[in-house]
Coordinates of C-alpha atoms in Angstrom, one line a residue:
M21 CA 95.7 136.9 15.9
I22 CA 93.7 134.3 17.4
K23 CA 91.3 136.2 20.0
S24 CA 90.3 133.2 22.4
D25 CA 92.5 132.3 24.9
T26 CA 91.2 128.7 25.2
K27 CA 91.7 128.2 21.3
R28 CA 95.6 129.5 21.6
K29 CA 96.2 126.9 24.5
Q30 CA 94.3 124.2 22.2
I31 CA 96.3 125.0 19.1
K32 CA 99.7 124.8 21.3
T33 CA 99.1 121.7 22.7
M34 CA 97.9 120.1 19.5
F35 CA 101.4 121.5 18.3
A36 CA 103.2 119.8 20.6
M37 CA 101.2 116.7 20.3
L38 CA 102.3 116.3 16.7
K39 CA 106.0 117.5 17.6
A40 CA 106.3 114.6 19.8
Y41 CA 104.6 112.5 17.3
G42 CA 107.5 113.4 15.1
A43 CA 106.0 115.8 12.8
K44 CA 108.2 118.9 11.7
E45 CA 105.6 120.7 9.7
I46 CA 102.1 121.3 8.6
N47 CA 100.7 122.4 5.2
I48 CA 97.1 123.2 5.0
S49 CA 95.7 124.3 1.6
F50 CA 92.3 126.0 0.7
D51 CA 90.5 127.1 -2.1
G52 CA 87.4 129.4 -2.7
S53 CA 85.1 131.2 -5.2
G54 CA 81.4 131.7 -6.2
D55 CA 80.0 131.9 -2.3
S56 CA 81.8 128.8 -1.0
G57 CA 85.1 127.6 0.0
S58 CA 86.8 124.6 1.3
I59 CA 89.9 123.2 2.9
D60 CA 91.7 121.0 0.3
S61 CA 94.0 119.4 2.0
V62 CA 96.0 118.8 5.5
N63 CA 99.4 117.4 5.3
I64 CA 101.7 116.7 7.9
Y65 CA 105.4 115.9 7.3
N66 CA 108.2 114.5 9.4
G67 CA 110.8 115.7 6.9
E68 CA 110.0 114.6 3.5
K69 CA 107.3 111.8 4.5
N70 CA 103.7 112.8 4.8
I71 CA 102.4 111.1 8.1
N72 CA 98.9 110.7 9.3
P73 CA 98.6 110.7 12.8
D74 CA 96.0 108.5 14.5
F75 CA 94.9 110.6 17.8
S76 CA 92.2 113.2 18.4
V77 CA 92.4 116.4 20.2
E78 CA 90.0 118.8 22.0
Y79 CA 89.4 121.9 20.0
T80 CA 86.6 124.8 20.4
E81 CA 84.2 124.8 17.7
T82 CA 82.4 128.2 16.9
S83 CA 79.4 128.6 15.2
S84 CA 77.3 131.7 14.3
R85 CA 74.0 132.4 14.1
Y86 CA 71.6 135.9 13.1
S87 CA 69.3 136.4 15.9
D88 CA 67.4 139.6 17.0
G89 CA 69.6 141.9 14.8
K90 CA 72.8 140.7 15.6
W91 CA 75.3 137.8 15.1
V92 CA 75.5 135.5 18.2
E93 CA 78.6 133.3 18.6
T94 CA 78.1 129.7 20.1
H95 CA 81.2 127.8 21.4
T96 CA 81.1 124.0 21.8
S97 CA 84.4 121.8 22.9
V98 CA 84.6 118.7 20.7
I99 CA 86.9 115.9 20.2
K100 CA 88.0 115.6 16.6
P101 CA 90.8 113.8 14.7
V102 CA 93.8 115.8 14.6
K103 CA 93.6 116.3 10.9
D104 CA 89.9 117.6 11.4
A105 CA 91.1 119.8 14.3
L106 CA 93.9 121.4 11.9
E107 CA 91.0 122.1 9.3
M108 CA 89.0 124.1 12.3
V109 CA 92.0 125.9 12.9
C110 CA 92.7 127.1 9.5
Y111 CA 89.1 128.1 9.0
D112 CA 89.4 130.1 12.2
M113 CA 92.6 131.9 11.2
L114 CA 91.0 132.7 8.0
Q115 CA 88.1 134.1 9.5
E116 CA 90.5 136.1 11.8
T117 CA 92.1 138.0 8.6
G118 CA 89.0 139.1 7.4
I119 CA 89.6 138.4 3.9
D120 CA 86.6 137.3 1.8
W121 CA 88.6 134.2 0.1
Y122 CA 85.4 132.4 -1.0
N123 CA 82.8 134.8 -2.3
N124 CA 83.0 136.0 -5.8
D125 CA 86.2 135.2 -7.7
G126 CA 87.2 133.9 -4.2
G127 CA 91.1 133.1 -3.1
F128 CA 93.3 130.5 -2.4
G129 CA 96.3 129.8 -0.2
E130 CA 98.0 127.9 2.4
L131 CA 98.4 127.8 6.3
R132 CA 102.0 126.4 7.0
V133 CA 103.6 125.7 10.6
D134 CA 107.3 124.8 11.2
L135 CA 106.8 122.9 14.4
D136 CA 110.7 123.1 15.0
S137 CA 110.8 127.0 14.8
G138 CA 107.2 127.5 16.0
E139 CA 106.8 129.8 12.8
V140 CA 102.9 129.9 11.6
G141 CA 102.4 131.6 8.2
L142 CA 99.1 132.0 6.2
E143 CA 99.0 133.0 2.7
V144 CA 96.1 134.2 1.2
N145 CA 95.8 135.0 -2.6
S146 CA 92.5 137.2 -3.5
R147 CA 91.1 136.4 -7.1
Y148 CA 89.6 139.5 -8.9
T149 CA 88.3 140.3 -12.3
E150 CA 89.9 143.0 -14.2
Y151 CA 88.8 144.6 -17.6
N152 CA 89.2 147.8 -19.5
T153 CA 86.8 150.0 -21.3
D154 CA 86.8 151.9 -24.4
T155 CA 84.5 154.0 -26.0
F156 CA 83.7 155.2 -29.3
N157 CA 81.7 157.8 -30.7
F158 CA 80.4 157.9 -34.2
N159 CA 78.2 160.5 -34.6
E160 CA 80.4 162.4 -36.9
D161 CA 80.4 159.5 -38.9
L162 CA 76.6 159.6 -39.4
E163 CA 75.7 162.9 -39.8
E164 CA 74.6 164.0 -43.3
K165 CA 77.4 166.3 -45.1
E166 CA 76.5 169.3 -47.3
E167 CA 78.0 168.6 -50.9

């Protein structure tokens, strides 16, 4: 799903570095609504224990701007602490889904990575407002009746 070969390689490298550090699982949770959204937490586990790797990695940051009637993307290679880079990975994967998880009622979910099996799963839950409409006609009740 990640379109950029560069980002795919960077993600694989990042996951390999985390695995070498002893990490077994990554859980990144996010939540959004009302025209904004954010990553709530980035947790890296080596079994049951939450660990905090203290190294930085390279990742390509993508930004978009509207110019001359079209969207233009800019890509910049940055060095970030691994947890910050993982946030960027999650935002990129959410962008790739096309799901609007941050506007109106929004959505929430989690990116899960099993570093041993290599399984990467993104769960997005979309919120929506549901309503029922009932209509009633009181015209007959209000008409004058002949007696």
